[in-house]
PDB file of C-alpha atoms in Angstrom:
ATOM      1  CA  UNK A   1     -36.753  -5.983 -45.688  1.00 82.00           C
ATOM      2  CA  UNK A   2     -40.310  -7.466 -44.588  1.00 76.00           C
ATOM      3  CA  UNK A   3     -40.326  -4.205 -42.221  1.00 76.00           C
ATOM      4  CA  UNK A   4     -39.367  -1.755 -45.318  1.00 86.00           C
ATOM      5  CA  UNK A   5     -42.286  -3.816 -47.652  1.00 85.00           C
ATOM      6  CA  UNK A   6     -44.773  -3.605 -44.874  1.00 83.00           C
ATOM      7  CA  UNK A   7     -44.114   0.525 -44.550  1.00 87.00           C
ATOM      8  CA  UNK A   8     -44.779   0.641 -48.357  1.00 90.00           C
ATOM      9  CA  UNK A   9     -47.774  -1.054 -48.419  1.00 89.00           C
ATOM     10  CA  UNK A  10     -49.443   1.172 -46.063  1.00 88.00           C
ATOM     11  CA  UNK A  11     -48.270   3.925 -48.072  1.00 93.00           C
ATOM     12  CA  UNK A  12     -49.937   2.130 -51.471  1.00 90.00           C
ATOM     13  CA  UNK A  13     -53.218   1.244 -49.050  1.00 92.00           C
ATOM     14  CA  UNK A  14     -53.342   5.282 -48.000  1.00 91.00           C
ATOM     15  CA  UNK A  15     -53.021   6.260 -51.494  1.00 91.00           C
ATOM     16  CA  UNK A  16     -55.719   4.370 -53.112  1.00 89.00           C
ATOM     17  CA  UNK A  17     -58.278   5.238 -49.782  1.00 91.00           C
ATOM     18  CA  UNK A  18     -57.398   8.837 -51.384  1.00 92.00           C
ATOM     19  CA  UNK A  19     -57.927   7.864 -55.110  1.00 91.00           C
ATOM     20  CA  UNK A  20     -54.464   8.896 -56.042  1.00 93.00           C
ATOM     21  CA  UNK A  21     -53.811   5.767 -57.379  1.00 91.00           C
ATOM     22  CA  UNK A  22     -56.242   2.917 -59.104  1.00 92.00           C
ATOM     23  CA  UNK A  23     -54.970  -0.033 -57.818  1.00 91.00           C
ATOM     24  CA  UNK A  24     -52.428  -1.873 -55.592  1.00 90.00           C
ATOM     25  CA  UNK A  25     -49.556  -3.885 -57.151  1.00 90.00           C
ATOM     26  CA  UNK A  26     -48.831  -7.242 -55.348  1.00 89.00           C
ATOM     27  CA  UNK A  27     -46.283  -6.536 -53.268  1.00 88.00           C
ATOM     28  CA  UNK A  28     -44.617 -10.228 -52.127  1.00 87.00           C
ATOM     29  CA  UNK A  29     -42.861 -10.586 -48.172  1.00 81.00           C
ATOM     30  CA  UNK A  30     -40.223 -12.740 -48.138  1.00 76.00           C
ATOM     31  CA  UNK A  31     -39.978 -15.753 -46.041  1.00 74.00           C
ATOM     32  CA  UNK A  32     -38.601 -15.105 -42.685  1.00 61.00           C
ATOM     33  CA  UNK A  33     -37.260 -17.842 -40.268  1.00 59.00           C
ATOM     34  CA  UNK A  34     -37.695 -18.624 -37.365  1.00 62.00           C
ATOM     35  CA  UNK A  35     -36.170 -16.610 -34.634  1.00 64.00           C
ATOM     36  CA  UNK A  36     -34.028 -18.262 -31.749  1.00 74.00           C
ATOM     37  CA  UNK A  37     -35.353 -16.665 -28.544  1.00 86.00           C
ATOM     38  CA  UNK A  38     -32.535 -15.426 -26.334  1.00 91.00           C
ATOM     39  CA  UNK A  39     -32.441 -15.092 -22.925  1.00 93.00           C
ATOM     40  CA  UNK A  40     -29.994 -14.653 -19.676  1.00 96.00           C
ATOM     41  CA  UNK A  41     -30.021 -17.650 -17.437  1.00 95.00           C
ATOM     42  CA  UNK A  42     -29.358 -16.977 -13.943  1.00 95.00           C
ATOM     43  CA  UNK A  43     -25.529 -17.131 -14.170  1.00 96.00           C
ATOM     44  CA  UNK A  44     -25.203 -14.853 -16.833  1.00 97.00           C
ATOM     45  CA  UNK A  45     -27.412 -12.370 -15.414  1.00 97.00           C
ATOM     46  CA  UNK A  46     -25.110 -12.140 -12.029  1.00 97.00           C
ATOM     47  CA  UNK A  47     -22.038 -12.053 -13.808  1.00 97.00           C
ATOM     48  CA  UNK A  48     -23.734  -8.853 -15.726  1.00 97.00           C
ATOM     49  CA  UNK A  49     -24.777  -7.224 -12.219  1.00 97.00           C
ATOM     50  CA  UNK A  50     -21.514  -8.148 -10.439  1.00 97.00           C
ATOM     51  CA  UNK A  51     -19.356  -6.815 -12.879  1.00 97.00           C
ATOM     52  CA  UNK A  52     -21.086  -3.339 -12.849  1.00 98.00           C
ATOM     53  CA  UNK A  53     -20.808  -3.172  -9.311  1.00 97.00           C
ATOM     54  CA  UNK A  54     -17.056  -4.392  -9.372  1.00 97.00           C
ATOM     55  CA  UNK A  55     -16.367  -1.130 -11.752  1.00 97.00           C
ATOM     56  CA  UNK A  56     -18.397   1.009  -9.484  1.00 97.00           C
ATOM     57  CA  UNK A  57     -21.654   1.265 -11.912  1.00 96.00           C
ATOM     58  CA  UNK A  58     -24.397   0.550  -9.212  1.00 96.00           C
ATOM     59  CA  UNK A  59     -26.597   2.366 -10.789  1.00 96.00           C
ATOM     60  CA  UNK A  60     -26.255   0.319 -14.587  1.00 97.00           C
ATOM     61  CA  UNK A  61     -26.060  -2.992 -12.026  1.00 97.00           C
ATOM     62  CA  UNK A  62     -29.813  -1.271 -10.841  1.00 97.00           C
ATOM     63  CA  UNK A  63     -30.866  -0.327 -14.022  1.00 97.00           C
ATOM     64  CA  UNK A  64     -30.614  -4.622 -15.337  1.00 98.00           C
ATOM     65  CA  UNK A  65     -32.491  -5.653 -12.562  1.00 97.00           C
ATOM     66  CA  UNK A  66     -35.260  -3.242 -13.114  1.00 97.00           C
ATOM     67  CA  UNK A  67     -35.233  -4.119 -16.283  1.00 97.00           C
ATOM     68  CA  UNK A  68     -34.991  -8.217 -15.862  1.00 97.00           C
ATOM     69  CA  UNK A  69     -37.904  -7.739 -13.156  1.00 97.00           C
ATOM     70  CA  UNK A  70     -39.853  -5.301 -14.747  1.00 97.00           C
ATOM     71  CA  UNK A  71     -40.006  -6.556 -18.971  1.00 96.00           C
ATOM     72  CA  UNK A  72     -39.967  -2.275 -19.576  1.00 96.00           C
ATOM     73  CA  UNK A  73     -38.378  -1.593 -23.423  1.00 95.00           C
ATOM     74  CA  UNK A  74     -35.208   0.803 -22.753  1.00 94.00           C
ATOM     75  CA  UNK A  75     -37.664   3.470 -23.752  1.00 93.00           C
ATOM     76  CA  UNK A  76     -39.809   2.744 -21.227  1.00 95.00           C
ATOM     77  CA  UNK A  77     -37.535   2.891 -18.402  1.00 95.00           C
ATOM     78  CA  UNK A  78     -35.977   6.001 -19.548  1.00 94.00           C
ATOM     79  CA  UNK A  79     -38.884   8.039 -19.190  1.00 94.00           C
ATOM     80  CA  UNK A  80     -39.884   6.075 -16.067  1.00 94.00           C
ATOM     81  CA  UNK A  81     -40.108   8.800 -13.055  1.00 95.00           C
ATOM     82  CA  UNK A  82     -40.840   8.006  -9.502  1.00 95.00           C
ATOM     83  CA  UNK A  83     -44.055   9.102  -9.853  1.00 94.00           C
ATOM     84  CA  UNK A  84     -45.081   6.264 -12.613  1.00 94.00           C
ATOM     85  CA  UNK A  85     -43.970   3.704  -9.324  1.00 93.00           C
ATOM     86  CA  UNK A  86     -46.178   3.740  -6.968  1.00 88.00           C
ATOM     87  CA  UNK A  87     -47.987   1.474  -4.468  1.00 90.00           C
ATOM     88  CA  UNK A  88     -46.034  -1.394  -5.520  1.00 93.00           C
ATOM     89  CA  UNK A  89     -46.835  -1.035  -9.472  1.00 95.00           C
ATOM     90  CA  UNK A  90     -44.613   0.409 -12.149  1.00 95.00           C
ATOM     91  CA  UNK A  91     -46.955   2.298 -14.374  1.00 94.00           C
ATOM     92  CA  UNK A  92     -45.854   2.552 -17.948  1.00 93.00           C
ATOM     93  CA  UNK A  93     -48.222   4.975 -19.686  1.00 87.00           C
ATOM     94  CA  UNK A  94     -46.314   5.917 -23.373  1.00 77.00           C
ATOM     95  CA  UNK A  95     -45.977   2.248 -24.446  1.00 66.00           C
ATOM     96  CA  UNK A  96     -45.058   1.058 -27.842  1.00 67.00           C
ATOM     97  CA  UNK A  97     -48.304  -0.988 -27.804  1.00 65.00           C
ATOM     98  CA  UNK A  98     -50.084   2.066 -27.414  1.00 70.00           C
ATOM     99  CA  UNK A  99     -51.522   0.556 -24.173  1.00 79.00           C
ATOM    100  CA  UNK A 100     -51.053   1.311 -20.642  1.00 88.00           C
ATOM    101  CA  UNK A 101     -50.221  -1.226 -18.593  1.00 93.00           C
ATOM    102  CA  UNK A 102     -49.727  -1.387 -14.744  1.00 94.00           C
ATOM    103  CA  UNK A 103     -46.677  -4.467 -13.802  1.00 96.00           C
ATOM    104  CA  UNK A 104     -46.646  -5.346 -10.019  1.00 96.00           C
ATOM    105  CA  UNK A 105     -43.401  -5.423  -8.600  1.00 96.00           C
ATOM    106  CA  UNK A 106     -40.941  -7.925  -7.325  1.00 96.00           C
ATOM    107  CA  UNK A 107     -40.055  -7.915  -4.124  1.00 95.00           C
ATOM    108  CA  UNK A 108     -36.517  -6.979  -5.173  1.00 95.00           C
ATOM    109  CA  UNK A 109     -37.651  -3.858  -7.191  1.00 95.00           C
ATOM    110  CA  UNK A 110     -40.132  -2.422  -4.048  1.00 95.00           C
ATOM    111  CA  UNK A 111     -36.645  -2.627  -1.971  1.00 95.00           C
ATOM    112  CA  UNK A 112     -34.543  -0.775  -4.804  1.00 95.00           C
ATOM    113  CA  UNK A 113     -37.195   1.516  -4.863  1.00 94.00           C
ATOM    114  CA  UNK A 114     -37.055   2.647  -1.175  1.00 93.00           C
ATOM    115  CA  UNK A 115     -33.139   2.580  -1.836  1.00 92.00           C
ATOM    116  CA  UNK A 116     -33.358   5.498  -5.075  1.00 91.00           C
ATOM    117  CA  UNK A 117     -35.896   7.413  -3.591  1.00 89.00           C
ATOM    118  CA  UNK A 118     -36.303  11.030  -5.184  1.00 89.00           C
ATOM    119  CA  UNK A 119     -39.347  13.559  -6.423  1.00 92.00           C
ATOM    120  CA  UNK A 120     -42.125  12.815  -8.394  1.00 92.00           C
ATOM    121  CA  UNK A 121     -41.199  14.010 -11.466  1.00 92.00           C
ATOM    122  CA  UNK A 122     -37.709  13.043 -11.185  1.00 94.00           C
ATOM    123  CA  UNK A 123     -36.192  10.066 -13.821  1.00 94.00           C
ATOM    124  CA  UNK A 124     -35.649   6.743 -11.912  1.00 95.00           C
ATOM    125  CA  UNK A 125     -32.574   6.024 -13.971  1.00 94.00           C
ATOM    126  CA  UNK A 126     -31.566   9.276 -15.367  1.00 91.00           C
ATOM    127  CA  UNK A 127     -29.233   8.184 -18.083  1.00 90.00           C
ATOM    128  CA  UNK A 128     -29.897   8.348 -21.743  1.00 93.00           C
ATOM    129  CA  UNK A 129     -29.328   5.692 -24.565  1.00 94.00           C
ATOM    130  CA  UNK A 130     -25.699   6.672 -25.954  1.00 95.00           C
ATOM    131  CA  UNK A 131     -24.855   6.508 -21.753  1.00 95.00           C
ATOM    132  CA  UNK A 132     -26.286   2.970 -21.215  1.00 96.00           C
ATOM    133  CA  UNK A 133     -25.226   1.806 -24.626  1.00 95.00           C
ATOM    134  CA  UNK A 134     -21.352   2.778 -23.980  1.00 96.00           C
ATOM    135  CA  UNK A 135     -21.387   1.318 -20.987  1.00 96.00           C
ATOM    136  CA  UNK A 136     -22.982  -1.790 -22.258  1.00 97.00           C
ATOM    137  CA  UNK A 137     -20.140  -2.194 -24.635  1.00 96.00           C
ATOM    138  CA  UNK A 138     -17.510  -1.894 -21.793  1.00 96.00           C
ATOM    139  CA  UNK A 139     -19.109  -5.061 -20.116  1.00 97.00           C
ATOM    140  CA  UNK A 140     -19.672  -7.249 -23.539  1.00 96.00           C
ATOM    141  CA  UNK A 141     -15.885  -6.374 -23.980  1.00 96.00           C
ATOM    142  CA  UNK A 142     -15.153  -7.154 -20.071  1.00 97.00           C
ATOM    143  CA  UNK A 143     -16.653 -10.023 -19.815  1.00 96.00           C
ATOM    144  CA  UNK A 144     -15.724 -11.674 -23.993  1.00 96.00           C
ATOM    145  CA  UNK A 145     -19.121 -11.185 -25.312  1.00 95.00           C
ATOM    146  CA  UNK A 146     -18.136  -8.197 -27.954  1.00 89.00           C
ATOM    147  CA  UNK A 147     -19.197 -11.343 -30.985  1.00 85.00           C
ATOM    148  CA  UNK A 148     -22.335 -12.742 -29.182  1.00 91.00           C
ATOM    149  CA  UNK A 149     -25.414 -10.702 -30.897  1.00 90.00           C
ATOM    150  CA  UNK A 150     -26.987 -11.656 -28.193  1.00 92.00           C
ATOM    151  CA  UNK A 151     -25.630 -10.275 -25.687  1.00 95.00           C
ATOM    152  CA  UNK A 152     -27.309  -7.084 -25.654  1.00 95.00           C
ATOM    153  CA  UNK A 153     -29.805  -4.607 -23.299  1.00 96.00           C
ATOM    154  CA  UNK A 154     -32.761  -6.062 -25.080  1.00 95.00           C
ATOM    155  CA  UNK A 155     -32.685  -9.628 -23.993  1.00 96.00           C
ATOM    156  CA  UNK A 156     -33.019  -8.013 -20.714  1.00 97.00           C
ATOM    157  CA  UNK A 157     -36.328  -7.839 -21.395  1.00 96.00           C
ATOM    158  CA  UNK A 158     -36.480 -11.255 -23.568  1.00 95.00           C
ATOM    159  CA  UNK A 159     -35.366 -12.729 -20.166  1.00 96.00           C
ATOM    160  CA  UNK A 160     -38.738 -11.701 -18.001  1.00 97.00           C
ATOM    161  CA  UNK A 161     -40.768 -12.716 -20.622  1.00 96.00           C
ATOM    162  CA  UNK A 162     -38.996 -16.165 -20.601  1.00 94.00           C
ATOM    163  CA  UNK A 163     -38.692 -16.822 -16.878  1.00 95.00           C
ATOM    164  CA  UNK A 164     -42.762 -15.617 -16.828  1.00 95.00           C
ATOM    165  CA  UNK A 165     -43.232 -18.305 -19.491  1.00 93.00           C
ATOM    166  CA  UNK A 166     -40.729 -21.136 -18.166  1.00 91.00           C
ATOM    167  CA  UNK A 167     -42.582 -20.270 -14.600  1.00 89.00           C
ATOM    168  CA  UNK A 168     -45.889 -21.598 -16.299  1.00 87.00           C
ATOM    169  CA  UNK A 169     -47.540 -18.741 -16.498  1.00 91.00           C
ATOM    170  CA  UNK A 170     -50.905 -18.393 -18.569  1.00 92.00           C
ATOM    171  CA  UNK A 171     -49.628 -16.423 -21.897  1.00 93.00           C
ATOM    172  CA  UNK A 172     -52.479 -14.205 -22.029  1.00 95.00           C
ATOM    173  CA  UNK A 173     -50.874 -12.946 -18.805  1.00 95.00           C
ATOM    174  CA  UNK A 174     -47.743 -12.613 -19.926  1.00 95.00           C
ATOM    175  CA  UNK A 175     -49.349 -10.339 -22.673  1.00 94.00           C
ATOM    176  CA  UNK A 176     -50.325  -7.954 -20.373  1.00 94.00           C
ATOM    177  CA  UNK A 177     -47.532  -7.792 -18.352  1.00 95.00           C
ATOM    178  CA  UNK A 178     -45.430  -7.625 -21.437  1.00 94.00           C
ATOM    179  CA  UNK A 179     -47.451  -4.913 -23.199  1.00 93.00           C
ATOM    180  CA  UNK A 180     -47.165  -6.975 -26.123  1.00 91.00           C
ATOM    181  CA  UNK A 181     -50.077  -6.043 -28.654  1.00 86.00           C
ATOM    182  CA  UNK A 182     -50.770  -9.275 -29.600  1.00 88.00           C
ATOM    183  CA  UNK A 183     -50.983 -12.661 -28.762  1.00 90.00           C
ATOM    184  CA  UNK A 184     -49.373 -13.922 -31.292  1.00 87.00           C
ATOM    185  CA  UNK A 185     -45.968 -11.853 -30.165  1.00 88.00           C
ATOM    186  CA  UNK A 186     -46.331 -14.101 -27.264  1.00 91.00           C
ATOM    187  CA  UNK A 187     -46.997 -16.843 -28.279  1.00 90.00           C
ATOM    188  CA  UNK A 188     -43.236 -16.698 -29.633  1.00 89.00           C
ATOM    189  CA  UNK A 189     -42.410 -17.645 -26.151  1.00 90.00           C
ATOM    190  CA  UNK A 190     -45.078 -20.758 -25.817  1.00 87.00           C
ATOM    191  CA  UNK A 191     -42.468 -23.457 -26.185  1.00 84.00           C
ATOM    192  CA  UNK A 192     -40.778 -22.657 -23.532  1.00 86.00           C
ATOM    193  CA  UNK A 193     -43.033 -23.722 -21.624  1.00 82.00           C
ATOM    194  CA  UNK A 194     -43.064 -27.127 -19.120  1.00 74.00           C
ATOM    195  CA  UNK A 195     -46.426 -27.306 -18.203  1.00 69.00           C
ATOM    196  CA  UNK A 196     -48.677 -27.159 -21.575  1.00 64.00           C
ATOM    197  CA  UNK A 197     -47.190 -30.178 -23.177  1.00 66.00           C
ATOM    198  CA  UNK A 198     -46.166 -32.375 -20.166  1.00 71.00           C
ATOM    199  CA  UNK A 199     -49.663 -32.081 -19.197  1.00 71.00           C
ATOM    200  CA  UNK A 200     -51.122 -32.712 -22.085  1.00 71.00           C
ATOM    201  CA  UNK A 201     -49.879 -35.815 -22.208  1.00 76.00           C
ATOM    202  CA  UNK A 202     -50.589 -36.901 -18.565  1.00 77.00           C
ATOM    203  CA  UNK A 203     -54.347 -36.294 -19.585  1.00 74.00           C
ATOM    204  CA  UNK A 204     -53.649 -39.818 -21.482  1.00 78.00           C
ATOM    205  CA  UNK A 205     -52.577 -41.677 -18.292  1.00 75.00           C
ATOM    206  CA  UNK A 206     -55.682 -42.911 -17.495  1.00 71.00           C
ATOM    207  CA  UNK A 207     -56.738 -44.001 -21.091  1.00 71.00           C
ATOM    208  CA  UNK A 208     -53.905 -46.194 -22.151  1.00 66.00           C
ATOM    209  CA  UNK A 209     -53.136 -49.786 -19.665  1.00 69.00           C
ATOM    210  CA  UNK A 210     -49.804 -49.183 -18.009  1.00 67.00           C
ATOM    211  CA  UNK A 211     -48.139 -52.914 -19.236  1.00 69.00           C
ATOM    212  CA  UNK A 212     -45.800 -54.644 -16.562  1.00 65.00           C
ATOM    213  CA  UNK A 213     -42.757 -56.693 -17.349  1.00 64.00           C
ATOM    214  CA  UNK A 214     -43.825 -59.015 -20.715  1.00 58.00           C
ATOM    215  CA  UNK A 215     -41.469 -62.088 -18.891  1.00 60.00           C
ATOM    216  CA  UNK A 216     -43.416 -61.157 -15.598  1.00 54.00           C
ATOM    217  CA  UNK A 217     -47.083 -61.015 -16.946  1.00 51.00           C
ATOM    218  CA  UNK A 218     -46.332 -64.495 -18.661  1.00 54.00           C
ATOM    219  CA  UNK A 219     -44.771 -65.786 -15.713  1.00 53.00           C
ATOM    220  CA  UNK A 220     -47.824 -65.024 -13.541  1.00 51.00           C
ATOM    221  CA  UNK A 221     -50.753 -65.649 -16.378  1.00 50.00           C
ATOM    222  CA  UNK A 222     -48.819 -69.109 -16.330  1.00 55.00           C
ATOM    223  CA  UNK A 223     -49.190 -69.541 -12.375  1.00 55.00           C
ATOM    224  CA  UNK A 224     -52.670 -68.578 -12.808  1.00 53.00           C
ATOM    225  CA  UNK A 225     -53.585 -71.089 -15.617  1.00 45.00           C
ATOM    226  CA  UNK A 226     -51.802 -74.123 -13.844  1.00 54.00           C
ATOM    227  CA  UNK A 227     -53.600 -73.333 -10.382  1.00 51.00           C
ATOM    228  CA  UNK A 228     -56.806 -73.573 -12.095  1.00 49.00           C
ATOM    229  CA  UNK A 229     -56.125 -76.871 -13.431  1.00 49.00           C
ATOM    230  CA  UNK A 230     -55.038 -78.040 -10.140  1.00 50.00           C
ATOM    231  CA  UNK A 231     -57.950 -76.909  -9.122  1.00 49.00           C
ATOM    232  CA  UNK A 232     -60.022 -79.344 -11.163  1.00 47.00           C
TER     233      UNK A 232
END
């Protein structure tokens, strides 16, 4: 609804740039909560690649990894062509950002890549959506995810930004490697993070006494207090 509100305002905004109308009515978002960020852990993300490749779908089982290494929107890597990976980079030049951005590949992907070799203008994965998205479905149903929401293509990508971010990885860089368009799209991802807070907190190591034992410290401040008097 936000989205729809948003798309009208702009509208409103254009028309009173154009003096079509005199002013612009208050137009109120409602309050949105806060999204759970899903992502594949490691297990999930081999059960998805090994049942593609148990049903004969190598190139789906491909077409996951590229997408778990790579953060590319479906879009993206459906007009992907050979010649937009090159010299170790995938080049993604019509981003939804607006932005091209250059994402180095993993050592898996340069391997795949020598694997589906084919002409420069060729598709790397030359499927369309209604082709991945029906075979999608086959696996959620396979494997007893049909009701998990999920469970879908998109958290492919949800899942590089998150092992990036869980990897402690500076979130500006994850921008860029993202294509996100702003920082604050990123910074969805922030508390995932193990680094920022844990050290954080070690920065207070050295400012606060580390206490021993209570019973210990009393039992030795005692030692020290009658070997002083024995001492006079």
């Amino acid at each position: 609804m936000n989205r729809k509100l948003a798309a009208l305002s702009r509208v409103l905004t254009y028309a009173k740039s154009r003096q079509w109308i005199n002013t612009l009515p208050h137009i109120e978002r409602l309050k949105e909560p806060k999204e759970r960020i899903r992502w594949y852990s490691d297990d999930e993300l081999d059960t998805i690649v090994a049942w593609f490749n148990s049903v004969a779908m190598e190139d789906m089982a491909d077409l996951v990894l590229f997408a778990v290494d790579s953060g590319l929107r479906l879009g993206e890597l459906l007009r992907l062509t050979h010649r937009d990976v090159v010299n170790g980079l995938t080049v993604v030049t019509e981003a939804k950002s607006g932005h091209p951005r250059s994402v180095p590949q993993t050592a898996g992907l340069k391997v795949m890549m020598v694997r589906r070799k084919g002409s420069p203008d060729d598709c790397v994965f030359d499927f369309n959506a209604d082709y991945i998205q029906a075979r999608w479905t086959r696996c959620c149903s396979a494997l007893g995810k049909e009701g998990d929401t999920g469970w879908i293509f998109h958290t492919l990508r949800h899942t590089f930004i998150a092992r990036l971010v869980q990897c402690g990885q500076n979130l500006r860089v994850v921008q860029q490697l993202a294509g996100h368009s702003s920082l604050l799209v990123t910074q969805r991802y922030a508390h995932l993070s193990p680094v920022t807070l844990t050290d954080a907190m070690k920065a207070l190591d050295h400012r606060t006494p580390i206490r021993t034992d209570p019973t210990t410290s009393n039992h030795t401040s005692q030692q020290g207090l009658q070997s002083q008097e024995s001492s006079f």
